[in-house]
Amino acid sequence: MANCTLYMNVTNLAFTTESYWSIQKNISDLCPNHPYLKPDTATLTTEAARHLAGLSNDDFISIWQFWTYPTDLILVRFQAWKLPLIALVALFPRPPHSKTIGLLALFNLLGNPINTIASLILTLDCTRLLVQRFRRQNGMSYKRCLELVLLVSTLRYVGDEEDAADVEDTVWEDKSLDTNRPMAVNTERWTTQHESTAHALAADRTTSFLPVLVTLSTLLISIFFAYGKVVRAPWRPSEPWHVDIYSIAFSMTLLAWVPGVLFACTIGMPQSGASPCRILRNSGLHLPNLPQKKNEIPGIIINLPPSAVPSWRYDRWPWMKHPPETSWRRWLCHEVTALVLVTIGVTGALVQSYFVPPGGFLSCRLKAQLTICVTYIISYVFGILFDTWCHWDRRLHFWLVMSKDVVSLLIVATIVAITVAGSLNTPICWVSRDRDCMELPEGTKDVVYDRLRSFYPITMGLTFGLLLVASLAVAGFLYDGMAVYVQTDDDETPFQWLREATQALCSVVARKKKKKTRGRRRRNECELGSSLEMHGPMDITVEIDDYQ
């Protein structure tokens, strides 16, 4: 009877899954009818765990009461799951106009990735449409189309919409032979001046496509190597597999930043805020509306053209006065595509976390992941409101968007810091789905062991695979737009090696298919000949009909 008072007066006991499993086992062995145990299950009740840990009965308060992991364990998990992602985000190209504008672009990516991805897709889609329109005009070569579109895009980048429209109209109306227009005196001058200017603009633009691909590959490889290490590791009560799987799922939640970095690195940025104007001014082209002073290009916030920050196109909404895209259907496709790219990682993370015991939609990690997802959506909605109602005051608009993105980023960063430090190291995060008893890792290790080799790798593969396929599909659709920005100042077509490799692969597949078809035809002819020899003339018609 004395044993049934065991742990009754113990409270404020530091929580670890290993120590509380030992307490549960000691109580169940010594006193199976102990009031701290749930009947017929020999597991600690939720109230008992709260009393032992000294937690509040309020769920909102108790979720913030946790015990941090050991420092070395925090550093190992941060290095494996979070550091490669931070390295990838650091490669995000920022506008060179000022540090404030560069920070806005970065905060917009981290706090509102839906808006960033939609803006980048709009920028690439507009250039893609312009390339296709130019290609249909006068049989213009693909390389020259890219050069002219880069020239038009740069004029819009510096805020010279009038001259950009003038160049575009010149191509459309084939006015290069019209000597009455100051834009081009003759065909030779048109070709030489515009081509040299486009080459200079291409040389001035900095893209980081290859470094981003290498860093992204490193991120994926590190995650899968770390997962393989978890699979091969023996069971350690102090470091249960559950926490590592949760860490992987949380990294999948932050994959919403990856598409924005990929698309932004293909667009790139000029070497400085004044270099595009300097190149255009020295090109010899007649550009009367080009800004003449460095300060007019947008070190000043209120003079910033809408297209100067490709990742923040506040003018893209169809109900604005002069939207770059007037088609509601195309605009909706941009927004939905961005939303899908952001939610792929979040959805995969939620599914994976749901099936880690104790699981359920009320688990701590799912609450954290859902909070991040809801934060992204709320930030996106507020961005729409600010772009619509505050665009008349550029300075107010800028600082409202900046403040909103900073708050969103702080929420996400706080959740990341808490989860890395030890948000799962509290009894509340190991409560069963019916919320009445504890479900500690030691009791569910066999379930997790089986899923480590079946369900979890499938979920991870599908999430990463879907995100990669979706990003490649969008990139393939926007190929012409991407080629405008990644072109070099020589005569080589962007990604020419990739196009040649694709064509070579297609030709090999076509030859194999043709050879296979020819072999099948020969076999069919042989079978038909054998049938004629065996059955004679009366059965010829039947065999031919059957063959057909």
Coordinates of C-alpha atoms in Angstrom, one line a residue:
M1 CA 0.0 0.0 0.0
A2 CA 3.0 2.3 0.7
N3 CA 4.1 1.9 -2.9
C4 CA 0.9 3.3 -4.2
T5 CA 1.9 6.7 -2.8
L6 CA 4.9 6.7 -5.1
Y7 CA 5.6 10.0 -6.8
M8 CA 2.4 11.5 -5.4
N9 CA 4.3 14.5 -3.9
V10 CA 6.8 14.9 -6.7
T11 CA 6.4 18.0 -8.9
N12 CA 8.5 20.4 -11.0
L13 CA 10.3 17.4 -12.4
A14 CA 12.3 18.1 -15.5
F15 CA 10.8 16.3 -18.5
T16 CA 12.6 13.9 -20.8
T17 CA 10.9 11.1 -22.6
E18 CA 13.4 8.6 -21.1
S19 CA 12.9 9.7 -17.5
Y20 CA 9.1 9.8 -17.7
W21 CA 9.1 6.3 -19.3
S22 CA 11.1 5.0 -16.3
I23 CA 8.6 6.7 -13.9
Q24 CA 5.7 5.1 -15.8
K25 CA 7.3 1.7 -15.7
N26 CA 8.2 1.9 -12.0
I27 CA 4.7 2.9 -11.1
S28 CA 3.0 0.2 -13.2
D29 CA 5.4 -2.5 -11.8
L30 CA 4.9 -1.6 -8.2
C31 CA 1.3 -0.5 -8.1
P32 CA -0.8 -1.3 -11.2
N33 CA -3.8 0.5 -9.7
H34 CA -2.0 3.7 -9.0
P35 CA -4.2 6.8 -9.6
Y36 CA -1.5 8.2 -11.9
L37 CA -2.1 5.4 -14.4
K38 CA -4.9 5.1 -16.9
P39 CA -6.9 1.9 -16.2
D40 CA -6.1 -1.1 -18.4
T41 CA -3.3 0.6 -20.2
A42 CA -0.6 1.2 -17.6
T43 CA 0.2 4.6 -19.0
L44 CA 0.5 7.9 -17.2
T45 CA -2.6 10.1 -17.3
T46 CA -2.3 13.6 -18.7
E47 CA -3.1 15.1 -15.3
A48 CA -0.4 13.0 -13.7
A49 CA 2.2 14.2 -16.2
R50 CA 1.2 17.8 -15.8
H51 CA 1.5 17.4 -12.0
L52 CA 4.9 15.8 -12.2
A53 CA 6.2 18.5 -14.5
G54 CA 4.5 21.3 -12.7
L55 CA 2.7 22.5 -15.8
S56 CA -0.4 24.7 -16.0
N57 CA -3.7 23.2 -16.8
D58 CA -4.2 25.7 -19.6
D59 CA -3.0 24.3 -22.9
F60 CA -2.0 27.6 -24.4
I61 CA 0.2 28.4 -21.4
S62 CA 1.6 24.9 -21.0
I63 CA 2.7 24.6 -24.6
W64 CA 5.3 27.3 -23.9
Q65 CA 6.7 25.4 -20.9
F66 CA 9.3 23.0 -22.2
W67 CA 12.8 21.9 -21.4
T68 CA 15.6 22.6 -23.9
Y69 CA 17.5 19.8 -25.6
P70 CA 21.2 19.4 -24.9
T71 CA 23.3 22.0 -26.8
D72 CA 25.3 19.5 -28.8
L73 CA 22.0 17.8 -30.0
I74 CA 20.6 21.2 -31.0
L75 CA 23.7 22.0 -33.1
V76 CA 23.7 18.6 -34.8
R77 CA 20.0 18.9 -35.8
F78 CA 20.4 22.5 -36.9
Q79 CA 23.4 21.6 -39.0
A80 CA 21.6 18.7 -40.6
W81 CA 18.2 20.2 -41.3
K82 CA 18.3 24.0 -41.2
L83 CA 21.8 25.2 -42.2
P84 CA 21.6 24.0 -45.9
L85 CA 18.3 25.8 -46.3
I86 CA 19.7 29.0 -44.8
A87 CA 22.6 28.8 -47.3
L88 CA 20.2 28.5 -50.1
V89 CA 18.2 31.5 -49.0
A90 CA 21.4 33.5 -48.7
L91 CA 21.8 33.2 -52.5
F92 CA 18.5 35.0 -53.1
P93 CA 19.4 38.0 -55.4
R94 CA 18.5 41.3 -53.9
P95 CA 17.9 44.6 -55.8
P96 CA 21.1 46.7 -55.8
H97 CA 19.3 50.1 -55.4
S98 CA 19.6 50.3 -51.6
K99 CA 20.0 48.1 -48.6
T100 CA 16.4 48.9 -47.5
I101 CA 15.0 47.7 -50.8
G102 CA 17.2 44.6 -50.7
L103 CA 15.9 43.8 -47.2
L104 CA 12.3 44.2 -48.4
A105 CA 12.9 41.7 -51.2
L106 CA 14.4 39.2 -48.7
F107 CA 11.8 39.7 -46.0
N108 CA 9.1 39.3 -48.7
L109 CA 10.5 35.9 -49.7
L110 CA 10.7 34.7 -46.1
G111 CA 7.5 36.2 -44.8
N112 CA 5.2 36.1 -47.9
P113 CA 6.6 33.4 -50.3
I114 CA 3.3 33.3 -52.2
N115 CA 3.6 36.9 -53.3
T116 CA 7.3 36.5 -54.2
I117 CA 6.7 33.5 -56.4
A118 CA 3.6 35.0 -58.1
S119 CA 5.6 38.2 -58.8
L120 CA 8.5 36.3 -60.3
I121 CA 6.2 34.1 -62.4
L122 CA 4.5 37.3 -63.7
T123 CA 7.9 38.8 -64.6
L124 CA 9.0 35.7 -66.5
D125 CA 5.6 35.3 -68.2
C126 CA 5.6 38.8 -69.5
T127 CA 9.0 38.4 -71.0
R128 CA 8.0 35.0 -72.4
L129 CA 5.0 36.5 -74.2
L130 CA 7.1 39.3 -75.6
V131 CA 9.6 36.8 -77.0
Q132 CA 6.9 34.8 -78.7
R133 CA 5.4 38.0 -80.2
F134 CA 8.7 39.1 -81.5
R135 CA 9.4 35.6 -83.0
R136 CA 6.3 35.8 -85.0
Q137 CA 7.4 39.1 -86.5
N138 CA 9.4 39.0 -89.7
G139 CA 11.0 35.7 -89.1
M140 CA 13.3 37.2 -86.4
S141 CA 15.9 34.8 -85.1
Y142 CA 15.6 33.5 -81.5
K143 CA 18.8 35.1 -80.3
R144 CA 17.8 38.5 -81.6
C145 CA 14.3 38.1 -80.0
L146 CA 16.0 37.6 -76.6
E147 CA 18.2 40.6 -77.1
L148 CA 15.4 42.9 -78.0
V149 CA 13.2 41.7 -75.1
L150 CA 16.1 42.2 -72.7
L151 CA 16.3 45.8 -74.0
V152 CA 12.6 46.4 -73.5
S153 CA 12.6 44.8 -70.0
T154 CA 15.6 46.9 -68.9
L155 CA 13.9 50.1 -70.1
R156 CA 10.9 49.1 -67.9
Y157 CA 13.2 48.2 -65.1
V158 CA 14.5 51.7 -64.9
G159 CA 11.1 53.2 -65.3
D160 CA 11.3 54.3 -68.9
E161 CA 7.9 52.9 -70.0
E162 CA 7.5 55.3 -73.0
D163 CA 10.8 54.3 -74.7
A164 CA 10.1 50.6 -73.9
A165 CA 6.7 50.9 -75.7
D166 CA 8.4 52.7 -78.5
V167 CA 10.9 49.9 -79.1
E168 CA 8.2 47.3 -78.9
D169 CA 6.0 49.2 -81.4
T170 CA 9.0 49.5 -83.7
V171 CA 9.4 45.8 -83.8
W172 CA 5.7 45.2 -84.2
E173 CA 5.2 47.7 -87.0
D174 CA 8.5 46.9 -88.7
K175 CA 9.5 50.6 -88.6
S176 CA 13.3 49.8 -88.7
L177 CA 13.2 51.0 -92.3
D178 CA 11.2 54.2 -91.5
T179 CA 13.7 57.0 -91.7
N180 CA 11.2 59.4 -90.2
R181 CA 11.5 57.8 -86.8
P182 CA 14.5 58.8 -84.6
M183 CA 14.6 55.3 -83.1
A184 CA 16.2 53.8 -86.2
V185 CA 17.5 55.4 -89.3
N186 CA 18.2 52.2 -91.2
T187 CA 18.3 48.5 -90.8
E188 CA 22.0 48.3 -90.2
R189 CA 22.0 50.9 -87.5
W190 CA 19.0 49.3 -85.8
T191 CA 20.7 45.9 -85.7
T192 CA 24.2 47.1 -84.6
Q193 CA 23.1 49.6 -81.9
H194 CA 20.4 47.4 -80.3
E195 CA 22.5 44.3 -80.5
S196 CA 25.5 45.9 -78.8
T197 CA 23.3 47.4 -76.2
A198 CA 21.7 44.1 -75.4
H199 CA 25.1 42.4 -75.2
A200 CA 26.2 45.1 -72.7
L201 CA 23.0 44.6 -70.6
A202 CA 23.4 40.8 -70.6
A203 CA 27.1 41.2 -69.4
D204 CA 26.0 43.5 -66.7
R205 CA 23.3 41.2 -65.3
T206 CA 24.4 38.8 -62.6
T207 CA 22.6 35.5 -62.3
S208 CA 23.4 32.7 -59.8
F209 CA 21.6 29.8 -61.4
L210 CA 24.4 27.2 -61.1
P211 CA 25.3 28.1 -57.4
V212 CA 21.7 27.8 -56.5
L213 CA 21.4 24.4 -58.1
V214 CA 24.5 23.2 -56.4
T215 CA 23.2 24.5 -53.0
L216 CA 19.8 22.9 -53.6
S217 CA 21.4 19.6 -54.4
T218 CA 23.4 19.8 -51.3
L219 CA 20.3 20.5 -49.3
L220 CA 18.5 17.5 -50.6
I221 CA 21.5 15.2 -50.3
S222 CA 22.1 16.3 -46.7
I223 CA 18.5 15.6 -45.8
F224 CA 18.5 12.1 -47.3
F225 CA 21.9 11.3 -45.8
A226 CA 20.7 12.4 -42.4
Y227 CA 17.6 10.4 -42.8
G228 CA 19.7 7.3 -43.7
K229 CA 21.7 7.9 -40.6
V230 CA 18.4 7.9 -38.6
V231 CA 17.3 4.7 -40.2
R232 CA 20.6 2.9 -39.4
A233 CA 20.9 4.3 -35.9
P234 CA 20.0 1.9 -33.0
W235 CA 17.2 2.9 -30.6
R236 CA 18.3 5.4 -28.0
P237 CA 15.7 6.4 -25.4
S238 CA 17.4 9.8 -25.0
E239 CA 17.2 10.5 -28.8
P240 CA 14.1 8.8 -30.1
W241 CA 13.5 8.5 -33.8
H242 CA 10.3 10.4 -33.5
V243 CA 12.0 13.7 -32.9
D244 CA 14.3 13.3 -36.0
I245 CA 11.3 12.5 -38.2
Y246 CA 9.6 15.6 -36.9
S247 CA 12.7 17.6 -37.7
I248 CA 12.6 16.4 -41.3
A249 CA 8.9 17.3 -41.6
F250 CA 9.6 20.8 -40.2
S251 CA 12.3 21.3 -42.8
M252 CA 9.8 20.3 -45.5
T253 CA 7.5 23.1 -44.2
L254 CA 10.2 25.6 -45.0
L255 CA 10.6 24.4 -48.6
A256 CA 8.1 27.1 -49.5
W257 CA 11.2 29.4 -49.9
V258 CA 12.9 27.2 -52.5
P259 CA 10.9 28.0 -55.7
G260 CA 11.2 31.7 -55.1
V261 CA 15.0 31.4 -54.9
L262 CA 15.1 29.3 -58.0
F263 CA 13.0 31.7 -60.1
A264 CA 14.8 34.8 -58.8
C265 CA 18.3 33.5 -59.5
T266 CA 17.3 33.1 -63.2
I267 CA 16.2 36.7 -63.4
G268 CA 19.2 38.0 -61.6
M269 CA 20.1 41.6 -60.9
P270 CA 22.3 44.3 -62.5
Q271 CA 25.7 45.0 -61.0
S272 CA 24.5 48.3 -59.5
G273 CA 21.4 50.4 -59.5
A274 CA 22.8 52.9 -62.0
S275 CA 24.5 50.5 -64.4
P276 CA 21.5 49.9 -66.7
C277 CA 20.9 53.6 -67.1
R278 CA 24.6 54.2 -67.8
I279 CA 24.6 51.5 -70.5
L280 CA 21.4 52.7 -72.1
R281 CA 22.7 56.3 -72.1
N282 CA 25.9 55.4 -73.8
S283 CA 24.3 53.1 -76.4
G284 CA 23.6 55.8 -79.0
L285 CA 19.9 55.0 -79.0
H286 CA 17.4 57.8 -79.0
L287 CA 15.8 57.4 -75.6
P288 CA 14.4 60.8 -74.6
N289 CA 12.6 59.6 -71.5
L290 CA 15.5 57.8 -69.9
P291 CA 16.3 59.1 -66.4
Q292 CA 19.3 61.4 -66.5
K293 CA 20.4 61.4 -62.9
K294 CA 21.5 58.6 -60.7
N295 CA 19.1 59.6 -57.9
E296 CA 16.1 59.3 -60.2
I297 CA 16.6 55.6 -60.4
P298 CA 15.4 54.5 -57.4
G299 CA 17.6 54.9 -54.5
I300 CA 14.6 56.9 -53.3
I301 CA 11.7 54.7 -52.3
I302 CA 8.9 56.8 -53.8
N303 CA 10.6 56.8 -57.3
L304 CA 11.0 53.0 -57.5
P305 CA 9.4 51.7 -60.7
P306 CA 7.1 48.7 -60.2
S307 CA 9.3 46.3 -62.3
A308 CA 12.5 47.3 -60.4
V309 CA 11.9 44.6 -57.9
P310 CA 10.9 41.5 -59.8
S311 CA 10.0 39.6 -56.6
W312 CA 7.6 42.3 -55.4
R313 CA 5.2 43.3 -58.3
Y314 CA 2.7 45.3 -56.4
D315 CA 1.2 46.4 -59.7
R316 CA 0.2 42.9 -60.9
W317 CA -3.4 42.9 -59.7
P318 CA -5.9 43.2 -62.6
W319 CA -8.0 45.8 -60.8
M320 CA -5.1 48.2 -60.7
K321 CA -5.0 51.2 -63.1
H322 CA -2.2 49.9 -65.4
P323 CA -1.5 46.3 -64.6
P324 CA 1.2 44.5 -66.6
E325 CA -1.2 41.6 -67.3
T326 CA -4.8 42.5 -68.1
S327 CA -6.0 38.9 -68.5
W328 CA -7.8 37.7 -65.3
R329 CA -7.3 34.1 -66.3
R330 CA -3.6 34.4 -66.7
W331 CA -3.3 36.4 -63.5
L332 CA -5.3 33.7 -61.7
C333 CA -3.0 31.0 -63.1
H334 CA 0.0 32.9 -61.6
E335 CA -1.5 33.1 -58.2
V336 CA -2.7 29.5 -58.1
T337 CA 0.6 28.2 -59.3
A338 CA 2.4 30.2 -56.5
L339 CA 0.0 28.9 -53.9
V340 CA 0.5 25.3 -55.1
L341 CA 4.3 25.5 -55.0
V342 CA 4.1 26.9 -51.4
T343 CA 1.7 24.3 -50.1
I344 CA 3.4 21.2 -51.5
G345 CA 6.0 21.2 -48.8
V346 CA 3.6 22.2 -46.1
T347 CA 1.2 19.4 -47.1
G348 CA 3.9 16.8 -47.1
A349 CA 5.1 17.9 -43.7
L350 CA 1.6 17.8 -42.2
V351 CA 1.1 14.3 -43.6
Q352 CA 4.4 13.0 -42.2
S353 CA 3.9 14.6 -38.8
Y354 CA 0.4 13.3 -38.6
F355 CA 1.7 9.7 -38.8
V356 CA 4.4 10.1 -36.1
P357 CA 3.0 8.8 -32.8
P358 CA 1.2 10.1 -31.0
G359 CA 0.2 12.0 -34.1
G360 CA -3.2 13.6 -34.6
F361 CA -4.2 17.1 -35.7
L362 CA -3.8 18.3 -32.1
S363 CA -0.1 17.4 -31.8
C364 CA 2.4 20.2 -31.1
R365 CA 4.3 19.9 -34.3
L366 CA 1.2 20.1 -36.5
K367 CA 0.1 23.2 -34.6
A368 CA 3.5 24.8 -35.4
Q369 CA 3.4 23.8 -39.0
L370 CA -0.2 25.0 -39.4
T371 CA 0.8 28.3 -37.7
I372 CA 3.5 28.9 -40.3
C373 CA 1.1 28.0 -43.2
V374 CA -1.6 30.3 -41.8
T375 CA 1.0 33.1 -41.3
Y376 CA 1.9 32.9 -45.0
I377 CA -1.7 33.1 -46.1
I378 CA -2.5 36.0 -43.8
S379 CA 0.6 37.9 -45.0
Y380 CA -0.5 37.3 -48.6
V381 CA -4.0 38.6 -47.9
F382 CA -2.7 41.7 -46.1
G383 CA -0.3 42.3 -49.0
I384 CA -3.2 42.4 -51.4
L385 CA -5.0 44.9 -49.2
F386 CA -1.9 47.1 -48.9
D387 CA -1.2 47.0 -52.6
T388 CA -4.8 47.9 -53.4
W389 CA -5.5 50.6 -50.9
C390 CA -2.1 52.2 -50.2
H391 CA -0.4 52.4 -53.6
W392 CA -1.3 56.1 -53.8
D393 CA 1.2 56.8 -51.0
R394 CA 4.4 55.0 -52.1
R395 CA 6.3 55.7 -48.8
L396 CA 3.4 54.5 -46.6
H397 CA 2.8 51.5 -48.9
F398 CA 6.5 50.5 -48.7
W399 CA 6.8 50.6 -44.9
L400 CA 3.4 48.9 -44.4
V401 CA 4.6 46.0 -46.5
M402 CA 8.0 46.0 -44.9
S403 CA 6.5 45.9 -41.4
K404 CA 4.0 43.2 -42.4
D405 CA 6.8 41.0 -43.8
V406 CA 9.0 41.5 -40.7
V407 CA 6.2 40.5 -38.4
S408 CA 5.5 37.4 -40.5
L409 CA 9.2 36.5 -40.6
L410 CA 9.5 37.0 -36.8
I411 CA 6.6 34.6 -36.2
V412 CA 8.1 32.0 -38.5
A413 CA 11.6 32.5 -36.9
T414 CA 10.2 32.2 -33.4
I415 CA 8.5 28.9 -34.2
V416 CA 11.6 27.6 -35.8
A417 CA 13.8 28.6 -32.8
I418 CA 11.3 27.1 -30.3
T419 CA 11.1 23.8 -32.2
V420 CA 14.9 23.6 -32.6
A421 CA 15.4 24.4 -28.9
G422 CA 13.0 21.8 -27.6
S423 CA 9.3 22.4 -28.2
L424 CA 8.7 18.6 -28.2
N425 CA 10.5 18.2 -24.8
T426 CA 7.3 18.7 -22.8
P427 CA 4.6 16.3 -21.7
I428 CA 1.9 18.1 -23.6
C429 CA 3.5 17.0 -26.9
W430 CA 3.4 13.3 -26.0
V431 CA -0.3 13.1 -25.2
S432 CA -2.4 10.5 -26.9
R433 CA -5.0 11.4 -29.5
D434 CA -7.8 11.1 -27.0
R435 CA -5.9 13.5 -24.8
D436 CA -6.3 11.4 -21.6
C437 CA -2.9 9.7 -21.3
M438 CA 0.7 9.8 -22.3
E439 CA 2.0 8.0 -25.4
L440 CA 5.8 8.1 -24.9
P441 CA 8.3 7.2 -27.7
E442 CA 9.4 4.0 -26.0
G443 CA 6.0 2.5 -26.3
T444 CA 5.6 3.2 -30.0
K445 CA 9.2 2.6 -31.3
D446 CA 8.1 -0.6 -33.2
V447 CA 5.5 1.4 -35.1
V448 CA 8.1 4.1 -36.0
Y449 CA 10.7 1.4 -36.9
D450 CA 8.3 -0.1 -39.5
R451 CA 7.4 3.3 -41.0
L452 CA 11.0 4.4 -41.2
R453 CA 11.5 1.9 -44.0
S454 CA 8.1 2.3 -45.7
F455 CA 5.8 5.2 -45.1
Y456 CA 8.2 8.0 -44.2
P457 CA 10.6 7.7 -47.2
I458 CA 7.6 7.5 -49.6
T459 CA 6.2 10.7 -48.1
M460 CA 9.5 12.5 -48.4
G461 CA 10.1 11.3 -51.9
L462 CA 6.7 12.3 -53.1
T463 CA 7.0 15.8 -51.5
F464 CA 10.4 16.5 -52.9
G465 CA 9.5 14.9 -56.2
L466 CA 6.3 16.8 -56.6
L467 CA 8.0 20.1 -55.7
L468 CA 10.8 19.4 -58.2
V469 CA 8.5 18.3 -61.0
A470 CA 6.1 21.3 -60.4
S471 CA 9.0 23.7 -60.4
L472 CA 10.5 22.2 -63.6
A473 CA 7.1 22.2 -65.3
V474 CA 6.7 26.0 -64.5
A475 CA 10.3 26.6 -65.6
G476 CA 9.7 24.7 -68.8
F477 CA 6.6 26.7 -69.5
L478 CA 8.5 30.0 -68.8
Y479 CA 11.6 28.9 -70.7
D480 CA 11.6 31.7 -73.2
G481 CA 11.2 34.2 -70.3
M482 CA 14.1 32.7 -68.4
A483 CA 16.3 32.6 -71.5
V484 CA 16.0 36.4 -71.8
Y485 CA 17.7 36.9 -68.4
V486 CA 20.3 34.2 -68.5
Q487 CA 21.6 35.0 -72.0
T488 CA 25.3 36.0 -72.3
D489 CA 27.0 38.7 -74.4
D490 CA 28.1 36.1 -77.0
D491 CA 26.2 34.5 -79.8
E492 CA 25.4 31.3 -77.9
T493 CA 21.7 30.7 -77.1
P494 CA 21.1 30.3 -73.4
F495 CA 21.0 26.7 -72.2
Q496 CA 22.1 25.7 -75.7
W497 CA 23.8 22.6 -74.3
L498 CA 20.6 21.6 -72.6
R499 CA 18.6 22.0 -75.7
E500 CA 21.1 20.0 -77.8
A501 CA 21.2 17.3 -75.2
T502 CA 17.4 17.1 -75.1
Q503 CA 17.3 17.0 -78.9
A504 CA 19.9 14.2 -79.0
L505 CA 18.0 12.2 -76.4
C506 CA 14.8 12.6 -78.3
S507 CA 16.5 11.5 -81.5
V508 CA 17.9 8.4 -79.8
V509 CA 14.5 7.5 -78.4
A510 CA 12.9 8.1 -81.8
R511 CA 15.5 5.8 -83.5
K512 CA 14.9 3.1 -80.9
K513 CA 11.2 3.4 -81.3
K514 CA 11.5 3.2 -85.1
K515 CA 13.8 0.2 -84.8
K516 CA 11.4 -1.5 -82.4
T517 CA 8.5 -0.8 -84.7
R518 CA 10.4 -2.2 -87.7
G519 CA 11.2 -5.4 -85.8
R520 CA 7.6 -5.8 -84.7
R521 CA 6.5 -5.4 -88.3
R522 CA 9.0 -8.1 -89.5
R523 CA 7.8 -10.5 -86.8
N524 CA 4.2 -9.9 -87.9
E525 CA 5.1 -10.6 -91.5
C526 CA 6.8 -13.9 -90.5
E527 CA 3.8 -15.0 -88.5
L528 CA 1.5 -14.2 -91.4
G529 CA 3.7 -16.1 -93.8
S530 CA 3.7 -19.1 -91.5
S531 CA 0.0 -19.0 -91.2
L532 CA -0.4 -19.1 -95.0
E533 CA 1.8 -22.1 -95.2
M534 CA -0.1 -24.0 -92.5
H535 CA -3.7 -23.3 -93.3
G536 CA -3.8 -22.9 -97.0
P537 CA -5.9 -20.6 -99.2
M538 CA -9.3 -21.1 -97.5
D539 CA -8.0 -19.7 -94.2
I540 CA -6.1 -16.8 -95.6
T541 CA -8.9 -14.3 -95.2
V542 CA -9.6 -15.4 -91.6
E543 CA -6.0 -15.0 -90.6
I544 CA -5.7 -11.6 -92.2
D545 CA -8.9 -10.4 -90.5
D546 CA -7.7 -11.7 -87.2
Y547 CA -4.3 -10.1 -87.6
Q548 CA -5.9 -6.8 -88.5

